[in-house]
């Protein structure tokens, strides 16, 4: 990797860290760049996964104010995310890429529909609970746990637009401010990438130069994303989610 390739990888890390903190899908920035500088696909994927961990941690720190009072929620969803992440990482090693690649655009599209319809659907869910006389589950209940496990399995496998899926599921099933939900998403992203990376340490080869460059860039991008993301009102944040998700779908389909 020459100096200009190194600069490109680091810049991609900054972009990925920023967009991951605000929405997700940073992998769609870094992964193509790693392929362009000559890394094999699996090596690029696992190196990218480890390199983005500092960015997710940085973004979570940047959103620490919104994380207050959400310890139980993070612990519950974090446990589901860890299980899914390890399962997804194992699938990356054992299955051909086509197994998930064909359904990824469909998953992202469904997530975008949920994001757009989230306010109306969330109101309908709340009204149904009120009529039934049952209290709202602050953690989303077993449906959310199952959905987050599956989303984290996908995240451990590849992770593009994983954050979009997280925001869609939590926004629908948790009655809370979207910025607070986004803060939880950043913690879960760090857990999933970290768990998958630890798994890959034993079964895959890393390009440590790429890991370091992405780590430095994504850590800086995480702080930038936290400053930009928390200034967005819910409607604007949803618009960003949809825009990033559409780009993700187009890139995956065209590739």
Rosetta silent file (secondary structure, phi, psi, omega in degrees, C-alpha in Angstrom):
SEQUENCE: XXXXXXXXXXXXXXXXXXXXXXXXXXXXXXXXXXXXXXXXXXXXXXXXXXXXXXXXXXXXXXXXXXXXXXXXXXXXXXXXXXXXXXXXXXXXXXXXXXXXXXXXXXXXXXXXXXXXXXXXXXXXXXXXXXXXXXXXXXXXXXXXXXXXXXXXXXXXXXXXXXXXXXXXXXXXXXXXXXXXXXXXXXXXXXXXXXXXXXXXXXXXXXXXXXXXXXXXXXXXXXXXXXXXXXXXXXXXXXXXXXXXXXXXXXXXXXX
SCORE:     score description
SCORE:     0.000 S_00000001
   1 L     0.000  118.851  179.107    0.000    0.000    0.000 S_00000001
   2 L   -83.023 -179.529 -173.274    1.593    3.294   -1.102 S_00000001
   3 H   -62.887  -40.461 -177.488    1.108    6.669    0.605 S_00000001
   4 H   -72.035  -34.188  174.465   -1.878    7.748   -1.521 S_00000001
   5 H   -65.901  -39.154  177.675   -3.620    4.433   -1.003 S_00000001
   6 H   -62.936  -41.910  177.674   -3.047    4.816    2.732 S_00000001
   7 H   -61.984  -41.735 -179.883   -4.546    8.311    2.632 S_00000001
   8 H   -63.813  -41.699 -179.886   -7.568    6.982    0.741 S_00000001
   9 H   -66.085  -42.817  179.341   -8.135    4.195    3.273 S_00000001
  10 H   -64.828  -41.973  178.439   -7.842    6.604    6.215 S_00000001
  11 H   -63.051  -39.613  176.570  -10.214    9.077    4.546 S_00000001
  12 H   -62.998  -36.395  176.965  -12.676    6.257    3.934 S_00000001
  13 H   -62.991  -40.546  177.662  -12.400    5.416    7.642 S_00000001
  14 H   -62.363  -47.010  179.051  -13.315    8.999    8.561 S_00000001
  15 H   -61.628  -42.437 -179.362  -16.323    8.896    6.260 S_00000001
  16 H   -66.596  -42.855  178.916  -17.415    5.497    7.559 S_00000001
  17 H   -61.682  -38.943  179.255  -17.057    6.521   11.204 S_00000001
  18 H   -66.297  -51.387 -175.141  -19.134    9.647   10.573 S_00000001
  19 H   -72.131  -30.157  176.680  -21.954    7.952    8.692 S_00000001
  20 H   -65.048  -39.712 -179.082  -22.009    4.942   11.040 S_00000001
  21 H   -68.261  -38.330 -178.776  -22.564    7.220   14.028 S_00000001
  22 H   -77.517  -45.068 -174.018  -25.363    9.138   12.331 S_00000001
  23 L  -136.575  -59.678 -169.710  -27.081    6.242   10.564 S_00000001
  24 L   135.513 -179.358  178.577  -24.971    3.232    9.570 S_00000001
  25 L    82.266   14.903  177.982  -23.697    1.811    6.269 S_00000001
  26 L   -60.808  -26.111  177.740  -20.113    3.012    6.686 S_00000001
  27 H   -58.184  -30.844 -179.909  -18.952   -0.359    5.373 S_00000001
  28 H   -69.596  -11.514  174.492  -20.187    0.708    1.942 S_00000001
  29 H   -92.924  -48.752 -173.133  -17.485    3.404    2.013 S_00000001
  30 H   -77.299  -41.400 -174.465  -14.534    1.441    3.381 S_00000001
  31 H   -59.387  -47.560  178.134  -15.062   -1.989    1.829 S_00000001
  32 H   -62.372  -34.176  179.577  -14.873   -0.846   -1.832 S_00000001
  33 H   -66.826  -41.483  178.191  -11.761    1.217   -1.048 S_00000001
  34 H   -63.404  -38.702  175.567  -10.033   -1.787    0.506 S_00000001
  35 H   -64.591  -38.754 -177.222  -10.859   -3.844   -2.563 S_00000001
  36 H   -66.418  -29.772  179.585   -9.534   -1.035   -4.789 S_00000001
  37 L   -88.345    5.756  170.156   -6.137   -1.050   -3.033 S_00000001
  38 L   105.177    7.061  179.158   -5.788   -4.768   -3.698 S_00000001
  39 L   -78.772  140.186  173.490   -7.056   -6.617   -0.639 S_00000001
  40 L   -62.385  152.901 -174.308   -8.876   -9.928   -1.206 S_00000001
  41 H   -54.818  -48.551 -177.615  -12.589   -9.724   -0.357 S_00000001
  42 H   -66.255  -42.050  177.615  -12.536  -11.788    2.847 S_00000001
  43 H   -62.517  -41.276  177.890   -9.393  -10.053    4.114 S_00000001
  44 H   -62.649  -41.679 -178.142  -10.950   -6.682    3.296 S_00000001
  45 H   -64.581  -49.205 -176.843  -14.153   -7.633    5.119 S_00000001
  46 H   -71.062  -36.245  177.634  -12.522   -8.836    8.332 S_00000001
  47 H   -65.808  -39.196  177.830   -9.979   -5.981    8.377 S_00000001
  48 H   -64.244  -41.950 -179.472  -12.804   -3.507    7.891 S_00000001
  49 H   -59.271  -46.927  179.914  -14.819   -5.076   10.717 S_00000001
  50 H   -69.243  -40.465 -177.391  -11.975   -4.687   13.211 S_00000001
  51 H   -64.563  -28.072 -177.942  -10.995   -1.224   11.961 S_00000001
  52 L   -83.823   -9.172  179.417  -14.503    0.155   12.476 S_00000001
  53 H   -58.739  -49.054  178.510  -14.690   -0.863   16.143 S_00000001
  54 H   -59.292  -32.998  178.214  -12.946    2.325   17.408 S_00000001
  55 H   -65.479  -41.746  177.959  -15.338    4.408   15.308 S_00000001
  56 H   -65.551  -41.113  177.467  -18.384    2.780   16.906 S_00000001
  57 H   -64.045  -43.589  178.762  -16.890    3.265   20.372 S_00000001
  58 H   -60.934  -42.777  178.423  -16.073    6.885   19.555 S_00000001
  59 H   -64.467  -39.992  177.863  -19.623    7.468   18.319 S_00000001
  60 H   -63.598  -39.910  176.846  -21.082    5.897   21.461 S_00000001
  61 H   -64.329  -40.087  178.623  -18.920    8.158   23.612 S_00000001
  62 H   -63.375  -26.995  179.391  -20.070   11.135   21.579 S_00000001
  63 L  -101.682   21.451 -174.478  -23.673   10.122   22.313 S_00000001
  64 H   -60.927  -31.702  178.823  -23.063    9.407   26.027 S_00000001
  65 H   -62.100  -41.550 -179.810  -25.590   12.057   27.101 S_00000001
  66 H   -74.256  -15.385  179.947  -28.366   10.235   25.217 S_00000001
  67 H   -82.274  -12.824 -177.991  -27.285    6.900   26.730 S_00000001
  68 L   -59.475  134.096  178.839  -28.131    7.953   30.281 S_00000001
  69 L    80.982    8.174 -177.004  -30.819    5.803   31.827 S_00000001
  70 L  -115.899   21.233 -175.903  -30.575    3.105   29.148 S_00000001
  71 H   -59.185  -49.360 -178.332  -28.266    0.636   30.879 S_00000001
  72 H   -61.903  -40.626  179.499  -30.826   -2.188   31.115 S_00000001
  73 H   -62.084  -44.783 -179.870  -31.877   -1.684   27.511 S_00000001
  74 H   -64.189  -41.047 -179.627  -28.269   -1.807   26.302 S_00000001
  75 H   -64.344  -44.282 -179.123  -27.542   -4.936   28.323 S_00000001
  76 H   -65.225  -51.917 -178.348  -30.595   -6.797   27.013 S_00000001
  77 H   -70.417  -31.641  178.536  -30.151   -5.841   23.385 S_00000001
  78 H   -63.656  -38.458  178.124  -26.376   -6.149   23.657 S_00000001
  79 H   -63.008  -43.296  177.563  -26.652   -9.799   24.678 S_00000001
  80 H   -64.150  -39.244 -179.351  -28.822  -10.523   21.632 S_00000001
  81 H   -64.353  -39.621 -179.419  -26.397   -8.578   19.425 S_00000001
  82 H   -65.097  -43.092  178.125  -23.403  -10.603   20.625 S_00000001
  83 H   -60.483  -47.949 -179.736  -25.119  -13.920   19.892 S_00000001
  84 H   -63.623  -39.457 -177.655  -26.093  -12.766   16.428 S_00000001
  85 H   -62.350  -44.854 -179.614  -22.655  -11.314   15.682 S_00000001
  86 H   -65.688  -40.608  178.409  -20.809  -14.562   16.419 S_00000001
  87 H   -63.330  -42.236  179.102  -23.320  -16.555   14.369 S_00000001
  88 H   -65.865  -39.679  178.220  -22.944  -14.157   11.431 S_00000001
  89 H   -63.536  -38.575  177.972  -19.155  -14.254   11.603 S_00000001
  90 H   -65.017  -37.248  178.763  -19.273  -18.054   11.515 S_00000001
  91 H   -65.497  -35.241  178.742  -21.494  -17.903    8.436 S_00000001
  92 H   -60.051  -37.157 -177.941  -18.963  -15.671    6.671 S_00000001
  93 H   -78.354  -31.497 -171.204  -16.339  -18.356    7.063 S_00000001
  94 H  -100.896  -23.977 -175.034  -18.552  -21.322    6.164 S_00000001
  95 L  -109.253  153.100  173.550  -20.988  -20.071    3.498 S_00000001
  96 L   -68.421  152.764 -176.066  -20.469  -18.637   -0.004 S_00000001
  97 L   -61.139  -29.200 -178.388  -21.013  -14.895   -0.288 S_00000001
  98 H   -63.472  -21.968 -175.558  -24.031  -15.393   -2.564 S_00000001
  99 H   -59.683  -42.820  178.397  -25.974  -16.917    0.338 S_00000001
 100 H  -100.471  -28.317 -174.173  -26.599  -13.546    1.965 S_00000001
 101 H   -57.615  -32.359 -177.495  -25.663  -11.234   -0.870 S_00000001
 102 H   -73.239  -25.249 -176.639  -28.852  -11.902   -2.791 S_00000001
 103 H  -102.821   -7.477 -178.101  -31.141  -10.915    0.098 S_00000001
 104 H   -57.962  -48.896  179.516  -29.186   -7.938    1.497 S_00000001
 105 H   -58.964  -35.406  179.088  -30.893   -5.316   -0.735 S_00000001
 106 H   -66.378  -41.907  178.579  -34.296   -6.726    0.242 S_00000001
 107 H   -61.661  -43.620 -179.878  -33.454   -6.484    3.947 S_00000001
 108 H   -65.376  -42.093  179.872  -32.331   -2.878    3.580 S_00000001
 109 H   -61.555  -43.087  177.474  -35.441   -1.978    1.574 S_00000001
 110 H   -63.076  -38.373  178.130  -37.709   -3.470    4.242 S_00000001
 111 H   -63.285  -39.869  179.697  -35.794   -1.546    6.902 S_00000001
 112 H   -65.600  -38.477  176.433  -36.315    1.706    5.006 S_00000001
 113 H   -61.239  -41.447  178.406  -40.051    1.060    4.776 S_00000001
 114 H   -65.129  -38.746  179.641  -40.104    0.575    8.549 S_00000001
 115 H   -63.748  -45.654 -179.102  -38.139    3.785    9.104 S_00000001
 116 H   -65.624  -42.011 -176.675  -40.525    5.849    6.963 S_00000001
 117 H   -86.969   -0.911 -172.141  -43.631    4.277    8.473 S_00000001
 118 H   -55.049  -46.834 -179.067  -42.229    4.178   12.020 S_00000001
 119 H   -58.825  -44.804 -179.111  -44.182    7.127   13.524 S_00000001
 120 H   -69.213  -42.822 -179.714  -47.538    5.799   12.293 S_00000001
 121 H   -65.774  -40.194  179.278  -46.755    2.179   13.116 S_00000001
 122 H   -63.146  -39.653  177.377  -45.449    3.104   16.577 S_00000001
 123 H   -63.833  -41.208  178.734  -48.670    5.017   17.308 S_00000001
 124 H   -62.976  -41.013  178.548  -50.721    2.018   16.183 S_00000001
 125 H   -64.075  -42.335  179.882  -48.698   -0.282   18.455 S_00000001
 126 H   -64.217  -42.505  179.531  -49.167    2.088   21.421 S_00000001
 127 H   -63.210  -39.722  178.860  -52.921    2.342   20.823 S_00000001
 128 H   -64.409  -40.605  177.478  -53.217   -1.429   20.651 S_00000001
 129 H   -64.107  -41.673 -179.723  -51.350   -1.774   23.951 S_00000001
 130 H   -63.100  -41.363  178.171  -53.565    0.842   25.565 S_00000001
 131 H   -65.645  -35.663  179.192  -56.720   -0.948   24.425 S_00000001
 132 H   -77.319  -15.664  178.026  -55.338   -4.226   25.723 S_00000001
 133 L    82.339    9.414 -179.316  -54.505   -2.566   29.017 S_00000001
 134 L   -98.907  147.501  179.525  -50.904   -3.724   29.054 S_00000001
 135 L   -74.186  152.891  176.750  -47.881   -1.481   29.696 S_00000001
 136 L   -71.488  138.139  178.237  -45.360   -0.763   26.962 S_00000001
 137 L   -81.324  117.412 -176.794  -42.174   -2.798   27.211 S_00000001
 138 L   -66.593  -13.526 -178.401  -39.284   -0.295   27.520 S_00000001
 139 L  -108.070    2.862  176.529  -36.931   -2.830   25.941 S_00000001
 140 L    91.606  -13.737  176.894  -39.125   -3.826   22.985 S_00000001
 141 H    76.494 -175.622 -176.620  -39.991   -7.306   24.218 S_00000001
 142 H   -64.142  -29.268  178.794  -39.122  -10.701   22.676 S_00000001
 143 H   -62.924  -44.558  179.281  -39.997   -9.565   19.151 S_00000001
 144 H   -67.339  -40.438  178.612  -37.293   -6.905   19.241 S_00000001
 145 H   -58.913  -43.821  178.083  -34.786   -9.298   20.822 S_00000001
 146 H   -65.109  -43.866  179.053  -35.356  -11.774   18.015 S_00000001
 147 H   -63.470  -40.129 -179.763  -35.163   -9.096   15.344 S_00000001
 148 H   -70.206  -32.067  175.984  -31.968   -7.626   16.767 S_00000001
 149 H   -63.821  -45.498  178.795  -30.379  -11.076   16.938 S_00000001
 150 H   -65.667  -41.788  178.403  -31.078  -11.633   13.235 S_00000001
 151 H   -63.428  -36.785  179.234  -29.916   -8.111   12.338 S_00000001
 152 H   -72.873  -29.672  174.040  -26.705   -8.686   14.305 S_00000001
 153 H   -61.951  -45.215  174.940  -26.179  -11.992   12.509 S_00000001
 154 H   -61.492  -41.020  179.663  -26.237  -10.027    9.272 S_00000001
 155 H   -62.578  -38.444  177.479  -23.915   -7.464   10.876 S_00000001
 156 H   -68.829  -25.733 -179.570  -21.391  -10.130   11.807 S_00000001
 157 H   -79.900  -48.074 -178.408  -21.504  -11.417    8.244 S_00000001
 158 L  -142.639  -57.162  170.350  -21.071   -8.116    6.389 S_00000001
 159 L    99.099   -4.534  178.748  -22.725   -5.165    8.159 S_00000001
 160 L   -65.551  126.122 -179.486  -23.639   -2.756    5.355 S_00000001
 161 L    66.887   17.143  175.014  -26.744   -0.808    6.483 S_00000001
 162 H   -57.869  -41.231  179.998  -26.830   -2.761    9.739 S_00000001
 163 H   -63.111  -35.801  178.057  -27.456    0.524   11.558 S_00000001
 164 H   -62.045  -42.545  179.846  -30.443    1.275    9.319 S_00000001
 165 H   -66.532  -42.599  176.956  -32.023   -2.050   10.287 S_00000001
 166 H   -57.124  -49.270 -177.530  -31.320   -1.432   13.986 S_00000001
 167 H   -63.499  -37.486  179.205  -32.941    2.002   13.880 S_00000001
 168 H   -64.452  -47.067 -178.086  -35.959    0.654   12.030 S_00000001
 169 H   -66.564  -48.255 -177.905  -36.563   -2.162   14.533 S_00000001
 170 H   -69.048  -37.437  178.821  -35.978   -0.124   17.677 S_00000001
 171 H   -62.809  -31.573 -179.750  -37.899    2.880   16.362 S_00000001
 172 H   -78.935  -40.528 -168.461  -40.927    0.684   15.790 S_00000001
 173 H  -104.838   -5.583  177.460  -40.893   -1.324   19.013 S_00000001
 174 L  -118.858  127.996  179.193  -39.450    1.126   21.564 S_00000001
 175 L   -87.697   86.505 -177.769  -41.371    4.214   22.617 S_00000001
 176 L  -156.855  168.392  179.501  -38.476    6.654   22.935 S_00000001
 177 L   -64.861  141.422 -176.421  -36.741    9.587   21.249 S_00000001
 178 H   -64.041  -32.678  178.022  -34.978    8.669   18.011 S_00000001
 179 H   -66.926  -37.816  176.675  -31.712   10.262   19.153 S_00000001
 180 H   -66.989  -37.998  175.913  -31.673    8.064   22.278 S_00000001
 181 H   -65.055  -39.175  178.443  -32.342    5.039   20.097 S_00000001
 182 H   -62.548  -36.291  177.883  -29.481    6.114   17.821 S_00000001
 183 H   -62.481  -42.560  177.271  -27.174    6.208   20.843 S_00000001
 184 H   -63.469  -40.366  178.500  -28.059    2.579   21.640 S_00000001
 185 H   -56.185  -39.392 -179.210  -27.465    1.684   17.994 S_00000001
 186 H   -66.675  -38.929  177.519  -23.875    2.952   18.254 S_00000001
 187 H   -65.149  -44.193 -179.810  -23.166    0.789   21.300 S_00000001
 188 H   -64.178  -37.378  176.946  -24.629   -2.264   19.602 S_00000001
 189 H   -61.273  -40.743  177.839  -22.567   -1.579   16.491 S_00000001
 190 H   -64.628  -41.309  179.623  -19.398   -1.564   18.583 S_00000001
 191 H   -64.126  -45.213 -178.046  -20.387   -4.844   20.250 S_00000001
 192 H   -65.288  -49.198  179.210  -21.193   -6.586   16.967 S_00000001
 193 H   -62.078  -40.610 -179.621  -18.039   -5.440   15.176 S_00000001
 194 H   -64.825  -45.607 -179.269  -15.918   -6.248   18.218 S_00000001
 195 H   -65.209  -42.903  178.386  -17.350   -9.741   18.695 S_00000001
 196 H   -63.549  -40.316 -179.751  -17.057  -10.564   15.000 S_00000001
 197 H   -63.308  -42.052  178.193  -13.483   -9.250   14.927 S_00000001
 198 H   -61.625  -41.526  176.810  -12.467  -11.422   17.900 S_00000001
 199 H   -60.604  -45.281 -177.390  -13.936  -14.449   16.116 S_00000001
 200 H   -65.652  -26.529  179.505  -12.070  -13.576   12.925 S_00000001
 201 H   -56.024  -29.761 -175.525   -8.757  -13.325   14.823 S_00000001
 202 H   -93.713  -13.450 -171.666   -8.746  -17.118   15.120 S_00000001
 203 H  -131.821   -4.676 -174.915   -9.890  -18.055   11.630 S_00000001
 204 L  -138.813  163.608  179.260   -8.994  -15.300    9.149 S_00000001
 205 L   -99.653  135.264  177.880   -6.075  -13.139    8.018 S_00000001
 206 L  -103.941  152.427  165.153   -6.036   -9.374    8.645 S_00000001
 207 L   -99.637  102.823 -169.625   -4.212   -6.605    6.833 S_00000001
 208 H   -70.625  -24.718  174.143   -3.002   -4.750    9.920 S_00000001
 209 H   -65.808  -45.614  177.977   -2.047   -1.610    8.015 S_00000001
 210 H   -63.074  -41.802  178.679   -5.614   -1.310    6.750 S_00000001
 211 H   -58.009  -47.084 -178.115   -6.974   -2.034   10.237 S_00000001
 212 H   -64.335  -44.326 -178.521   -4.875    0.756   11.761 S_00000001
 213 H   -64.289  -43.981  178.921   -5.741    3.304    9.083 S_00000001
 214 H   -68.069  -37.759  179.806   -9.467    2.622    9.299 S_00000001
 215 H   -61.234  -46.643  179.557   -9.342    2.600   13.097 S_00000001
 216 H   -63.561  -46.670 -179.254   -7.724    6.046   13.253 S_00000001
 217 H   -65.178  -44.372 -176.837  -10.058    7.469   10.641 S_00000001
 218 H   -69.009  -32.122  177.006  -13.242    5.946   12.052 S_00000001
 219 H   -63.536  -42.724  176.554  -12.436    7.135   15.595 S_00000001
 220 H   -66.690  -41.006  179.522  -12.198   10.709   14.322 S_00000001
 221 H   -65.113  -32.132  178.574  -15.321   10.224   12.213 S_00000001
 222 H   -61.423  -41.885  177.693  -17.239    8.918   15.221 S_00000001
 223 H   -67.715  -40.552  178.283  -16.791   12.206   17.058 S_00000001
 224 H   -63.938  -42.879 -179.752  -17.726   14.189   13.963 S_00000001
 225 H   -64.247  -36.860  178.539  -20.821   12.050   13.411 S_00000001
 226 H   -64.202  -40.201  179.511  -21.969   12.510   17.013 S_00000001
 227 H   -67.030  -40.461 -178.621  -21.813   16.301   16.665 S_00000001
 228 H   -75.748  -42.658 -173.379  -23.687   16.292   13.388 S_00000001
 229 H   -65.345  -41.270 -175.856  -26.190   13.564   14.217 S_00000001
 230 L   -72.669  -12.436  176.915  -27.557   14.950   17.474 S_00000001
 231 L   -84.385  -10.492 -177.215  -28.367   18.253   15.764 S_00000001
 232 L   -84.578  128.749  172.470  -30.755   16.561   13.358 S_00000001
 233 L   -68.564  163.057 -176.328  -34.466   16.569   14.290 S_00000001
 234 H   -52.038  -42.574 -178.829  -36.292   13.205   13.970 S_00000001
 235 H   -64.411  -41.406  179.210  -37.704   13.981   10.513 S_00000001
 236 H   -68.156  -38.083  178.668  -34.287   15.016    9.184 S_00000001
 237 H   -64.141  -40.284  176.691  -32.636   11.976   10.753 S_00000001
 238 H   -64.094  -38.117  178.402  -35.169    9.717    9.051 S_00000001
 239 H   -62.597  -41.208  178.011  -34.481   11.470    5.751 S_00000001
 240 H   -64.600  -42.693  178.958  -30.746   10.805    6.143 S_00000001
 241 H   -58.012  -46.487 -178.765  -31.451    7.161    7.001 S_00000001
 242 H   -64.563  -43.448 -179.539  -33.560    6.732    3.876 S_00000001
 243 H   -61.431  -45.914  179.761  -31.005    8.478    1.648 S_00000001
 244 H   -65.311  -40.791  179.435  -28.138    6.337    2.924 S_00000001
 245 H   -63.165  -40.613  178.199  -30.237    3.192    2.654 S_00000001
 246 H   -63.298  -43.776  177.664  -31.183    3.911   -0.970 S_00000001
 247 H   -60.911  -40.974  179.286  -27.526    4.486   -1.854 S_00000001
 248 H   -60.836  -45.308  179.273  -26.654    1.215   -0.120 S_00000001
 249 H   -61.348  -46.952 -179.270  -29.247   -0.685   -2.132 S_00000001
 250 H   -60.681  -42.828 -178.288  -28.100    0.840   -5.420 S_00000001
 251 H   -65.512  -42.404 -179.023  -24.452    0.084   -4.702 S_00000001
 252 H   -67.992  -40.158 -179.105  -25.157   -3.508   -3.747 S_00000001
 253 H   -69.733  -43.623 -177.914  -27.445   -4.139   -6.724 S_00000001
 254 H   -69.503  -30.180  177.340  -25.152   -2.491   -9.260 S_00000001
 255 L   -70.617    0.000    0.000  -22.128   -4.370   -7.955 S_00000001
